[in-house]
């Protein structure tokens, strides 16, 4: 049965199966204009014809002498213009066709030849046309003749000015069950020269149609299809999760990142992430505290968070060696192979997103000038090392709508960091780049990036994390003004012992502020706050070096003025040494195993000394002990057994200290430690642990060192703020404090002639 030509409603009708078409039939259209819509259609039609059909550009080659010799050898030289002869010939020449296909093709050939006969063609001309049709069917279209009439309609794409005989054969195949598209970049002229009786196609004209591009060709279409196939191998299918980066944000900075998933968007095929860089600071006085509150809220939302201060540590030799790689000859081959290093078997969906993001940023990088394959591979290896390092932190137990947060404090100052930021921006994680120091140039440039910039600049080396040694400047430290307003806020009222949990924030202060803050309750200190039942306590951890104006009498008086009832004083160091009596030391190894503090074992052990304290305070002490170890604040932790020294010191505090801890209300006056070292004796490891631990518990810790000698040789980081208030003095003797007055004595002459 010959199929009729039907009209399309839209170009997409070409891709509908035969049985699902509005009218059962085939489509035969010529296109002599061009638009974006037609360009997309030709791309898709070319792809379909390549899979099930035939593509012709220019001309169908005439049969060669070899082609004709084989035909005559197989079929002989006879010819008859009859259905029986043509069907018999097709059965022998194209045996893969079934009977229905044979009949349809034979009938269509017969009609075409009969049309030529009526137009006045001689029998010899009809014979030559018949042989040409047969050769073309065998050598050019044999792959589709046995698919004619099936549900998946085979496609013919012809690009160029078609000849009369070519059009006749294409019509034969169309009538037998093929869709046909004739794309004529040269316009109507060649087509209009044909016999009007042969014009069996319909002209398609869409909206905004113009002439074909000068560079239009099948070669270009073929290149686009091959590129799409390569991209599918690299980026995966178009299905799956796609990033919706920043399109949903309101431009409110940190508040956007804190938005819950349901507030961002509801499309199931998208993940909504934020990619933000904030340059400068809005307010020096509140910046660090704002970041700290932001971090607490991330933790409260149970968001997986990674923080990098300064720059991302370079991959180690071991990390680099674990990246599998080979020798490559092309970018696509290299990217496809390197992708195999990305594995997340728990979630194939997430693994596909990670692989696609890796391929995307690597392809972007490959387009950079002066990049070669070896340099690109090195960048890829760096990128994979960081993906592996942070993957389990950012995507731990990942599920749909989980969005971690990667915070980079400081400008991105090398190309590898830039590449990693671009990668993270294309996976389910919020990326926050903080550049408070406007003097630092950030190399990151990305079309996806959203920026917020402030005029004020500020130096901040460490992001203020929970349970870490935070450094938040007071008003005087940053601007030396508005201190009283920040310190005294009578509207803050709390119940006694209202809170059972607290974190310490080490204040950066001016030296003259220490005396003002020393007796100030926690709730009146700058940057005090409460969040989720936890108090953020601003405490002092400072070292005073030198003696002002070399006046030793005033120096000792100034120290005695700080000796409140809540103050522990060490004035003849060392206070603790490795040989000091300590009943906990022999059990320290039992209390810390496999990198974990054995809290239950400690609480149940006969040697445990804090059973008389409030229950919540016992837990608080163990929390801070755990933090002191995990944060590796003391040099040698997890390296030479220092963690056992930390445990033995922390679980053997003097009775005076435990009593102060028992009475400690986190919103009121806090306990103090004054440590005076006027000698040339170095501070011991045990005393360093003692001071750091008391500071974590909430003590103000103040070192007085007239010699200026080093007091932090056992600390892994800069925990103390140092102030040099005068000249260094040596061989001073700590006095009997009972003999030191609380005020300096002045004569009537000094009072009369005092300066000012």
XYZ file of C-alpha atoms in Angstrom:
756
model
C 0.000 0.000 0.000
C 1.455 3.311 -1.090
C 1.421 5.825 1.801
C -0.023 9.269 1.201
C 1.825 12.498 1.929
C 0.268 14.365 4.864
C 0.629 17.896 6.199
C 2.381 18.623 9.488
C 1.119 20.926 12.227
C 4.616 21.507 13.532
C 8.106 20.247 12.760
C 7.963 17.966 15.789
C 5.406 15.816 13.920
C 8.314 14.276 11.982
C 9.426 12.460 15.139
C 6.005 10.888 15.872
C 5.594 7.158 15.250
C 3.475 6.170 12.240
C 0.565 4.782 14.263
C 0.400 7.862 16.529
C 0.167 10.428 13.722
C -3.075 12.351 13.328
C -3.402 10.902 9.819
C -1.615 7.761 8.820
C 0.928 8.796 6.217
C 4.392 10.176 5.629
C 5.782 13.691 5.412
C 7.631 15.047 2.372
C 8.755 18.643 2.854
C 11.277 20.982 1.302
C 12.782 23.852 3.289
C 14.261 26.828 1.489
C 14.482 29.310 4.381
C 16.258 29.330 7.737
C 15.457 30.318 11.318
C 16.543 29.199 14.792
C 13.575 26.843 14.890
C 14.555 25.283 11.543
C 18.180 25.048 12.668
C 17.172 23.069 15.777
C 14.863 20.873 13.668
C 17.577 20.069 11.107
C 19.944 19.181 13.955
C 17.426 16.727 15.436
C 16.385 15.391 12.008
C 20.020 14.827 11.037
C 20.503 12.846 14.245
C 17.362 10.761 13.564
C 18.349 10.108 9.921
C 21.793 9.020 11.032
C 20.233 6.387 13.290
C 17.437 5.229 10.966
C 17.643 6.642 7.499
C 19.927 8.074 4.813
C 21.670 11.456 4.599
C 22.581 12.938 1.217
C 24.606 16.083 0.666
C 25.194 17.408 -2.822
C 24.245 14.555 -5.165
C 23.579 10.844 -5.094
C 26.598 9.463 -6.968
C 25.775 7.968 -10.356
C 26.333 4.188 -10.602
C 29.951 3.360 -11.399
C 31.074 0.880 -14.067
C 31.631 -1.633 -11.312
C 28.123 -1.051 -9.963
C 26.612 -1.573 -13.416
C 28.708 -4.675 -14.134
C 27.496 -6.295 -10.917
C 23.884 -5.383 -11.746
C 24.061 -6.925 -15.240
C 25.784 -9.999 -13.812
C 23.025 -10.512 -11.260
C 19.952 -9.217 -13.118
C 20.730 -9.455 -16.822
C 19.902 -6.817 -19.438
C 16.136 -7.285 -19.702
C 13.557 -4.620 -18.969
C 9.761 -4.488 -18.993
C 7.504 -1.716 -17.759
C 5.238 -3.995 -15.739
C 4.505 -4.564 -12.050
C 5.352 -8.274 -12.277
C 8.772 -7.637 -13.797
C 9.663 -4.932 -11.271
C 8.481 -7.003 -8.270
C 10.460 -10.014 -9.475
C 13.554 -7.911 -9.959
C 13.273 -6.327 -6.508
C 12.823 -9.719 -4.860
C 16.083 -10.917 -6.360
C 18.019 -7.640 -6.040
C 16.831 -6.608 -2.548
C 15.867 -9.855 -0.820
C 15.642 -8.317 2.692
C 12.370 -6.584 1.812
C 9.199 -8.370 2.815
C 6.304 -8.839 0.375
C 4.453 -5.693 1.446
C 7.588 -3.555 1.125
C 8.329 -5.162 -2.245
C 4.870 -4.350 -3.540
C 4.969 -0.750 -2.297
C 8.402 0.000 -3.779
C 7.531 -1.766 -7.069
C 4.272 0.169 -7.368
C 6.026 3.449 -6.688
C 8.774 2.709 -9.256
C 6.148 1.725 -11.781
C 4.210 4.976 -11.229
C 7.373 7.056 -11.632
C 8.434 5.298 -14.828
C 4.901 5.515 -16.194
C 4.976 9.253 -15.479
C 8.199 9.532 -17.476
C 6.678 7.512 -20.349
C 3.710 9.868 -20.496
C 6.135 12.769 -20.573
C 7.570 11.352 -23.816
C 10.598 9.365 -22.614
C 11.716 6.499 -24.848
C 11.851 2.879 -23.718
C 15.658 3.009 -23.596
C 15.485 6.071 -21.371
C 13.001 4.271 -19.129
C 15.353 1.267 -18.950
C 18.292 3.483 -17.974
C 16.162 5.189 -15.297
C 15.073 1.803 -13.941
C 18.683 0.528 -13.709
C 19.776 3.795 -12.033
C 16.947 3.453 -9.494
C 17.917 -0.156 -8.763
C 21.614 0.706 -8.277
C 20.764 3.645 -6.038
C 18.423 1.481 -3.993
C 21.106 -1.166 -3.536
C 24.188 0.984 -2.961
C 22.669 4.002 -1.172
C 19.326 3.058 0.354
C 19.551 -0.686 1.025
C 19.823 -0.027 4.758
C 16.275 1.377 4.931
C 14.249 -0.552 2.326
C 13.489 -3.323 4.816
C 12.272 -0.703 7.388
C 9.665 0.883 5.139
C 6.153 0.984 6.571
C 7.255 0.359 10.176
C 6.226 2.420 13.213
C 9.643 4.088 13.434
C 9.455 5.838 10.081
C 12.878 5.939 8.331
C 14.133 9.405 7.412
C 15.831 10.820 4.308
C 17.619 14.155 4.567
C 18.743 15.683 1.285
C 20.782 18.898 1.444
C 21.346 20.679 -1.862
C 19.625 21.239 -5.207
C 18.019 17.950 -6.142
C 17.951 16.624 -9.744
C 14.877 15.257 -11.492
C 15.882 11.591 -11.275
C 16.982 11.975 -7.646
C 13.620 13.518 -6.838
C 11.838 10.633 -8.590
C 13.708 8.029 -6.528
C 13.229 9.964 -3.266
C 9.524 10.079 -4.134
C 9.556 6.311 -4.674
C 10.916 5.783 -1.160
C 8.579 8.370 0.335
C 5.531 6.699 -1.203
C 6.767 3.372 0.163
C 7.027 4.687 3.746
C 9.869 7.222 4.236
C 9.782 10.742 5.649
C 11.742 13.155 3.453
C 13.206 16.576 4.111
C 14.818 18.517 1.268
C 16.928 21.391 2.582
C 17.742 23.780 -0.248
C 20.232 26.464 0.815
C 20.163 27.843 -2.775
C 16.431 28.612 -2.587
C 13.717 27.803 -5.107
C 15.595 28.275 -8.382
C 16.919 24.749 -8.893
C 13.672 23.227 -7.712
C 11.527 25.305 -10.065
C 13.492 24.040 -13.066
C 12.079 20.575 -12.442
C 9.073 19.132 -14.150
C 6.059 20.529 -12.280
C 4.544 17.044 -12.284
C 7.471 15.837 -10.163
C 7.045 18.401 -7.408
C 5.627 16.062 -4.833
C 6.878 17.882 -1.731
C 5.320 20.665 0.329
C 7.215 23.883 1.017
C 7.681 24.600 4.758
C 7.753 28.256 5.776
C 7.906 29.099 9.474
C 8.019 32.426 11.287
C 11.033 34.741 11.018
C 12.470 32.725 8.154
C 15.493 34.107 6.318
C 18.176 32.748 4.048
C 20.371 29.825 5.020
C 23.643 30.809 6.766
C 26.601 31.009 4.416
C 28.438 28.305 6.396
C 25.481 25.901 6.570
C 26.457 22.347 5.640
C 26.002 18.766 6.670
C 29.583 18.805 7.862
C 28.653 21.465 10.400
C 25.532 19.540 11.452
C 27.626 16.397 11.778
C 30.163 18.213 13.943
C 27.391 19.523 16.198
C 25.896 16.058 16.609
C 29.311 14.529 17.365
C 29.952 17.287 19.885
C 26.595 16.587 21.529
C 27.433 12.881 21.730
C 30.811 13.678 23.300
C 29.146 16.030 25.755
C 26.637 13.365 26.711
C 29.501 10.999 27.488
C 31.184 13.690 29.589
C 28.204 15.406 31.180
C 25.737 12.512 31.216
C 22.185 12.688 29.971
C 20.052 15.804 30.193
C 17.968 14.043 32.818
C 18.863 14.242 36.507
C 19.558 17.166 38.824
C 20.583 20.492 37.309
C 21.903 23.439 39.290
C 19.781 26.542 39.749
C 22.501 28.834 41.048
C 21.574 32.251 42.507
C 18.457 32.642 40.338
C 16.291 32.370 43.482
C 18.252 34.659 45.840
C 17.153 38.113 46.990
C 20.664 39.540 47.255
C 20.624 39.630 51.048
C 23.950 37.846 51.508
C 24.215 35.499 54.475
C 20.440 35.460 54.895
C 20.072 33.913 51.429
C 22.385 31.053 52.374
C 20.329 30.388 55.510
C 17.114 29.970 53.511
C 15.523 26.549 53.867
C 15.221 24.350 50.721
C 11.445 24.815 50.505
C 11.975 28.603 50.381
C 14.339 28.331 47.434
C 12.249 26.480 44.856
C 10.169 23.377 44.277
C 11.204 21.911 40.928
C 12.213 18.286 41.367
C 14.787 18.397 38.557
C 16.723 21.300 40.093
C 18.904 21.862 43.129
C 19.047 25.424 44.421
C 22.421 26.714 45.598
C 24.027 30.054 46.384
C 27.381 31.223 44.994
C 28.373 34.417 46.755
C 31.426 36.597 47.284
C 31.326 39.388 49.873
C 34.077 41.981 49.623
C 34.818 44.295 52.535
C 32.675 44.544 55.674
C 29.536 46.464 56.511
C 30.535 47.131 60.130
C 33.887 46.311 61.743
C 32.346 46.155 65.188
C 29.835 43.444 64.359
C 31.411 41.608 61.396
C 33.089 38.743 63.265
C 30.124 38.283 65.567
C 27.745 38.242 62.575
C 29.833 35.485 61.019
C 29.819 33.576 64.281
C 26.030 33.796 64.587
C 25.735 32.747 60.933
C 27.906 29.697 61.649
C 25.818 28.770 64.694
C 22.671 28.907 62.584
C 24.261 26.631 59.947
C 25.007 24.122 62.696
C 21.509 24.511 64.090
C 20.143 23.627 60.631
C 22.453 20.587 60.678
C 24.117 21.749 57.470
C 27.386 20.062 56.508
C 29.911 22.902 56.626
C 33.557 23.187 55.586
C 35.643 26.256 56.403
C 38.977 27.153 54.817
C 41.022 30.018 56.217
C 43.404 31.814 53.877
C 43.902 29.206 51.188
C 43.028 25.573 50.593
C 45.939 23.356 51.709
C 47.668 21.866 48.682
C 47.119 18.173 47.967
C 49.600 15.925 49.711
C 51.841 13.531 47.804
C 49.677 10.671 49.034
C 46.488 12.363 47.767
C 48.031 12.973 44.348
C 49.274 9.397 44.033
C 45.744 8.063 44.596
C 44.402 9.809 41.480
C 44.341 7.315 38.611
C 45.406 8.806 35.272
C 46.890 7.777 31.911
C 48.494 9.280 28.837
C 46.012 11.239 26.754
C 45.805 12.541 23.208
C 42.765 14.790 23.566
C 40.809 16.866 26.074
C 37.590 14.831 25.908
C 39.452 11.559 26.322
C 41.306 12.946 29.340
C 38.199 14.369 31.033
C 36.210 11.163 30.493
C 38.999 9.067 32.016
C 39.735 11.388 34.956
C 36.016 11.413 35.786
C 36.330 7.776 36.810
C 38.092 8.995 39.979
C 34.820 10.526 41.198
C 32.870 7.872 43.070
C 29.803 8.252 45.273
C 28.144 4.813 45.133
C 25.550 5.639 47.807
C 23.856 8.103 45.431
C 24.254 7.641 41.649
C 22.290 10.880 41.216
C 24.865 12.887 43.186
C 27.749 11.090 41.476
C 26.316 12.119 38.096
C 26.087 15.751 39.277
C 29.705 15.698 40.504
C 30.941 14.185 37.244
C 29.004 16.685 35.149
C 30.350 19.635 37.160
C 33.911 18.312 36.831
C 33.527 17.975 33.052
C 31.970 21.431 32.742
C 34.706 23.320 34.566
C 37.440 21.294 32.864
C 35.972 22.116 29.436
C 35.850 25.783 30.415
C 39.450 25.611 31.547
C 40.470 23.883 28.308
C 39.291 26.991 26.438
C 41.693 29.270 28.309
C 44.590 30.701 26.265
C 48.040 29.130 26.594
C 46.660 25.958 28.157
C 48.121 22.654 27.055
C 47.006 19.103 27.740
C 49.620 18.411 30.399
C 48.888 21.595 32.325
C 45.168 20.902 32.091
C 45.699 17.390 33.453
C 47.658 18.758 36.425
C 44.782 21.107 37.214
C 42.369 18.201 36.931
C 44.426 16.133 39.376
C 44.454 19.006 41.909
C 40.703 19.375 41.486
C 40.105 15.651 42.012
C 42.300 15.620 45.142
C 40.181 18.363 46.705
C 36.927 16.707 45.582
C 37.989 13.504 47.330
C 39.209 15.364 50.420
C 36.032 17.368 51.011
C 33.416 15.095 49.403
C 32.600 13.126 52.546
C 32.504 16.296 54.656
C 30.167 18.254 52.380
C 27.969 15.371 51.225
C 27.893 13.125 54.284
C 24.654 11.067 54.165
C 23.504 13.274 51.283
C 19.900 13.196 50.108
C 17.783 15.358 47.835
C 17.523 18.995 49.063
C 20.576 18.651 51.319
C 22.789 21.672 50.685
C 26.123 21.931 52.468
C 28.118 25.131 52.807
C 31.743 25.724 51.805
C 33.188 28.894 53.334
C 36.451 30.345 51.999
C 37.782 33.152 54.197
C 40.195 35.203 52.139
C 40.665 35.951 48.468
C 41.228 33.114 45.984
C 44.812 33.755 44.955
C 45.710 30.828 42.699
C 44.184 29.219 39.626
C 43.586 25.855 41.300
C 41.436 27.405 44.032
C 39.504 29.294 41.372
C 38.804 26.036 39.531
C 37.636 24.339 42.736
C 35.278 27.214 43.570
C 33.768 26.958 40.083
C 33.290 23.225 40.576
C 31.598 23.647 43.956
C 29.247 26.268 42.501
C 27.860 23.611 40.154
C 27.101 20.951 42.784
C 24.558 20.922 45.668
C 26.504 23.176 48.041
C 26.387 26.873 48.920
C 29.721 28.590 48.260
C 30.616 31.647 50.348
C 33.831 33.554 49.632
C 34.612 36.216 52.214
C 37.153 38.914 51.345
C 36.987 41.367 54.269
C 40.413 42.802 53.373
C 39.756 44.806 50.220
C 43.488 45.099 49.602
C 43.557 41.408 48.633
C 42.771 40.707 44.988
C 40.521 37.712 44.374
C 41.301 35.912 41.104
C 37.892 34.269 40.838
C 35.797 35.352 37.858
C 32.675 33.394 37.003
C 29.450 34.281 35.224
C 27.487 32.425 37.919
C 29.019 34.398 40.813
C 26.940 36.952 42.749
C 28.892 39.738 44.475
C 28.232 42.083 47.390
C 30.837 44.765 48.095
C 31.310 47.170 51.000
C 33.678 50.122 51.236
C 35.127 49.287 54.662
C 38.116 46.946 54.836
C 39.146 44.724 57.739
C 41.723 42.028 58.434
C 40.385 38.711 59.723
C 42.652 35.674 59.628
C 40.383 33.041 61.190
C 36.698 32.409 60.643
C 34.990 32.457 64.073
C 33.922 28.848 64.513
C 32.003 27.358 67.408
C 34.179 25.899 70.196
C 37.304 27.479 68.705
C 39.462 30.287 69.977
C 37.507 33.174 68.502
C 38.987 36.649 68.227
C 36.396 39.414 68.012
C 37.558 42.979 68.357
C 36.069 45.379 70.869
C 34.993 48.863 69.934
C 38.264 50.356 71.140
C 40.269 47.772 69.279
C 38.636 48.706 65.979
C 37.583 52.298 66.452
C 38.407 53.194 70.065
C 34.925 54.584 70.564
C 31.481 53.610 71.782
C 32.989 51.205 74.326
C 30.696 52.222 77.151
C 27.602 51.764 75.007
C 28.641 48.243 74.103
C 29.754 47.292 77.605
C 26.793 48.500 79.640
C 23.387 47.296 78.574
C 20.965 47.259 81.503
C 18.193 45.647 79.485
C 19.840 42.205 79.526
C 18.370 40.102 82.343
C 18.931 36.396 82.933
C 17.916 33.919 85.616
C 20.596 32.467 87.889
C 22.329 29.478 86.303
C 19.951 29.762 83.339
C 22.424 28.221 80.861
C 24.326 24.944 81.021
C 26.389 25.294 77.851
C 28.824 27.976 76.762
C 31.523 28.772 74.225
C 34.401 31.161 74.746
C 35.394 34.013 72.465
C 38.845 35.478 73.095
C 38.529 39.237 72.883
C 41.091 41.347 71.109
C 41.393 44.446 73.246
C 43.427 47.540 73.823
C 45.597 47.090 76.927
C 43.737 49.827 78.806
C 40.431 48.004 78.233
C 41.515 44.976 80.253
C 41.082 46.787 83.563
C 37.636 48.030 82.478
C 36.480 44.585 81.387
C 38.050 42.640 84.243
C 35.208 43.152 86.707
C 32.468 43.456 84.096
C 29.847 40.723 84.027
C 29.731 38.582 80.914
C 26.346 39.885 79.777
C 27.703 43.451 79.625
C 30.815 42.609 77.639
C 31.026 43.338 73.908
C 29.921 40.489 71.618
C 28.178 38.576 74.391
C 25.231 36.619 72.989
C 23.043 33.599 73.526
C 21.806 31.181 70.866
C 19.959 27.875 71.161
C 20.565 27.600 74.908
C 24.299 28.337 74.577
C 26.118 31.380 75.937
C 28.885 32.958 73.883
C 31.261 34.302 76.522
C 33.762 37.026 75.584
C 36.875 36.334 77.690
C 40.370 37.769 78.022
C 43.453 35.727 77.159
C 46.307 38.219 77.094
C 49.944 38.739 77.916
C 51.233 42.022 79.372
C 54.936 42.487 78.587
C 57.244 45.067 80.099
C 56.851 47.601 82.910
C 55.321 50.993 82.200
C 57.814 53.812 82.719
C 59.955 51.244 84.593
C 57.925 52.059 87.734
C 57.921 48.715 89.533
C 55.888 49.912 92.506
C 53.017 51.016 90.277
C 53.440 47.790 88.295
C 52.827 45.574 91.338
C 49.960 47.775 92.494
C 48.256 47.474 89.071
C 48.468 43.684 89.325
C 47.109 43.585 92.892
C 44.153 45.722 91.802
C 43.125 42.814 89.547
C 43.179 40.199 92.333
C 39.461 39.814 92.895
C 37.837 37.070 95.009
C 37.326 35.134 91.750
C 41.042 35.246 90.865
C 43.607 32.441 91.030
C 47.192 33.741 91.182
C 50.371 31.965 90.121
C 53.360 34.146 90.945
C 56.231 31.668 91.336
C 56.197 29.475 88.218
C 56.219 26.752 87.318
C 52.968 25.824 89.005
C 52.729 22.364 87.443
C 55.491 20.177 86.055
C 55.798 16.664 84.681
C 56.877 15.494 88.146
C 54.067 17.172 90.078
C 51.866 14.707 92.040
C 48.909 13.754 89.889
C 46.698 10.737 90.713
C 44.998 10.915 87.278
C 48.188 10.438 85.263
C 48.282 6.652 85.641
C 44.755 6.350 84.211
C 45.058 8.825 81.331
C 45.639 6.081 78.756
C 42.399 4.366 79.842
C 40.469 7.605 79.548
C 41.421 8.239 75.912
C 41.323 5.417 73.369
C 40.997 5.239 69.577
C 41.034 9.002 69.371
C 37.984 9.366 71.646
C 37.513 10.595 75.198
C 35.951 7.758 77.232
C 33.491 9.937 79.107
C 31.483 7.167 80.741
C 34.616 5.421 81.972
C 35.912 8.702 83.407
C 32.652 9.456 85.243
C 32.509 5.955 86.731
C 36.189 5.702 87.703
C 37.113 5.770 91.430
C 39.796 8.401 90.742
C 37.332 10.807 89.101
C 37.570 13.987 91.227
C 34.583 16.080 90.076
C 31.644 13.966 91.206
C 30.624 16.603 93.764
C 30.069 19.291 91.108
C 26.726 20.099 89.513
C 25.798 17.460 86.924
C 25.663 19.954 84.078
C 29.027 21.435 85.131
C 30.663 17.997 85.041
C 29.445 17.560 81.462
C 30.647 21.060 80.650
C 34.165 20.280 81.920
C 34.335 17.102 79.818
C 33.043 19.009 76.778
C 35.879 21.502 77.063
C 38.443 18.784 77.695
C 37.285 17.087 74.506
C 37.466 20.401 72.616
C 40.993 21.132 73.863
C 42.171 17.798 72.477
C 40.228 17.823 69.207
C 41.262 21.370 68.312
C 44.931 20.473 68.890
C 45.538 23.773 70.624
C 48.485 22.263 72.475
C 51.555 21.387 70.434
C 52.218 17.654 70.253
C 48.574 16.571 70.482
C 48.144 13.284 68.568
C 51.880 13.339 67.876
C 53.794 12.415 71.023
C 51.156 11.603 73.619
C 50.440 15.171 74.694
C 46.733 14.328 74.798
C 47.388 12.204 77.908
C 49.102 15.152 79.614
C 46.063 17.298 78.760
C 43.731 14.742 80.364
C 45.825 14.412 83.522
C 45.994 18.204 83.999
C 42.333 18.884 83.183
C 41.070 16.168 85.532
C 43.244 17.281 88.454
C 42.347 20.937 88.947
C 43.053 22.486 92.363
C 40.206 22.768 94.862
C 40.190 26.574 94.597
C 39.550 26.272 90.857
C 36.803 23.643 91.133
C 34.982 25.794 93.676
C 35.093 28.750 91.296
C 33.766 26.521 88.506
C 30.940 25.245 90.725
C 29.779 28.834 91.380
C 30.310 30.050 87.811
C 27.224 31.580 86.168
C 27.965 32.048 82.454
C 26.134 35.392 82.284
C 27.830 36.967 85.326
C 31.381 37.566 86.533
C 33.739 34.874 85.408
C 36.719 33.354 87.286
C 40.258 34.656 86.589
C 43.795 33.399 86.352
C 46.753 35.732 86.802
C 50.086 34.157 85.906
C 53.191 36.206 86.800
C 56.558 35.152 85.415
C 59.242 37.596 86.433
C 62.022 35.031 86.088
C 63.716 33.456 83.083
C 62.056 30.082 83.633
C 60.164 28.847 80.572
C 56.529 27.958 81.037
C 55.997 24.202 81.310
C 53.756 22.101 79.100
C 51.536 21.417 82.116
C 51.120 25.122 82.921
C 50.308 25.821 79.243
C 47.601 23.143 79.311
C 46.321 24.544 82.620
C 46.004 28.100 81.243
C 44.440 27.038 77.929
C 41.937 24.752 79.635
C 40.830 27.407 82.136
C 40.387 29.822 79.250
C 38.153 27.306 77.421
C 36.119 26.928 80.616
C 35.503 30.689 80.645
C 38.314 32.069 82.827
C 39.953 35.375 82.018
C 43.642 34.490 81.742
C 46.223 37.232 82.086
C 49.991 36.723 81.935
C 52.288 39.375 83.385
C 55.780 38.987 81.950
C 58.056 41.942 82.729
C 60.873 40.292 80.761
C 58.725 39.915 77.632
C 59.950 36.341 77.258
C 57.956 33.843 75.180
C 55.021 32.229 76.976
C 53.277 30.404 74.121
C 55.912 27.895 73.019
C 53.512 25.021 73.792
C 50.579 26.490 71.864
C 49.838 25.347 68.316
C 48.356 28.713 67.387
C 48.340 32.278 68.631
C 45.917 32.075 71.560
C 47.072 35.087 73.553
C 46.823 38.738 72.627
C 50.121 40.439 73.582
C 50.459 44.031 74.810
C 53.820 45.660 75.467
C 53.136 48.396 78.001
C 56.697 49.434 78.815
C 60.356 48.518 78.905
C 61.473 44.953 79.539
C 62.882 44.539 83.044
C 64.799 41.609 84.471
C 65.571 40.064 87.878
C 62.450 41.501 89.481
C 61.294 39.865 92.694
C 57.593 39.224 93.162
C 56.664 41.027 96.401
C 54.653 39.903 99.405
C 51.199 40.944 98.246
C 50.160 41.813 101.798
C 52.619 44.685 101.679
C 51.350 46.085 98.385
C 48.679 48.813 98.666
C 45.747 49.025 96.302
C 46.574 52.644 95.385
C 49.837 54.449 94.781
C 51.080 56.816 97.548
C 51.763 60.373 96.382
C 53.240 63.275 98.332
C 51.560 66.677 98.663
C 54.272 68.006 96.323
C 53.370 65.381 93.647
C 49.688 66.161 94.021
C 50.327 69.907 93.775
C 52.655 69.763 90.787
C 51.270 66.687 89.001
C 51.139 66.940 85.235
C 47.925 68.188 83.689
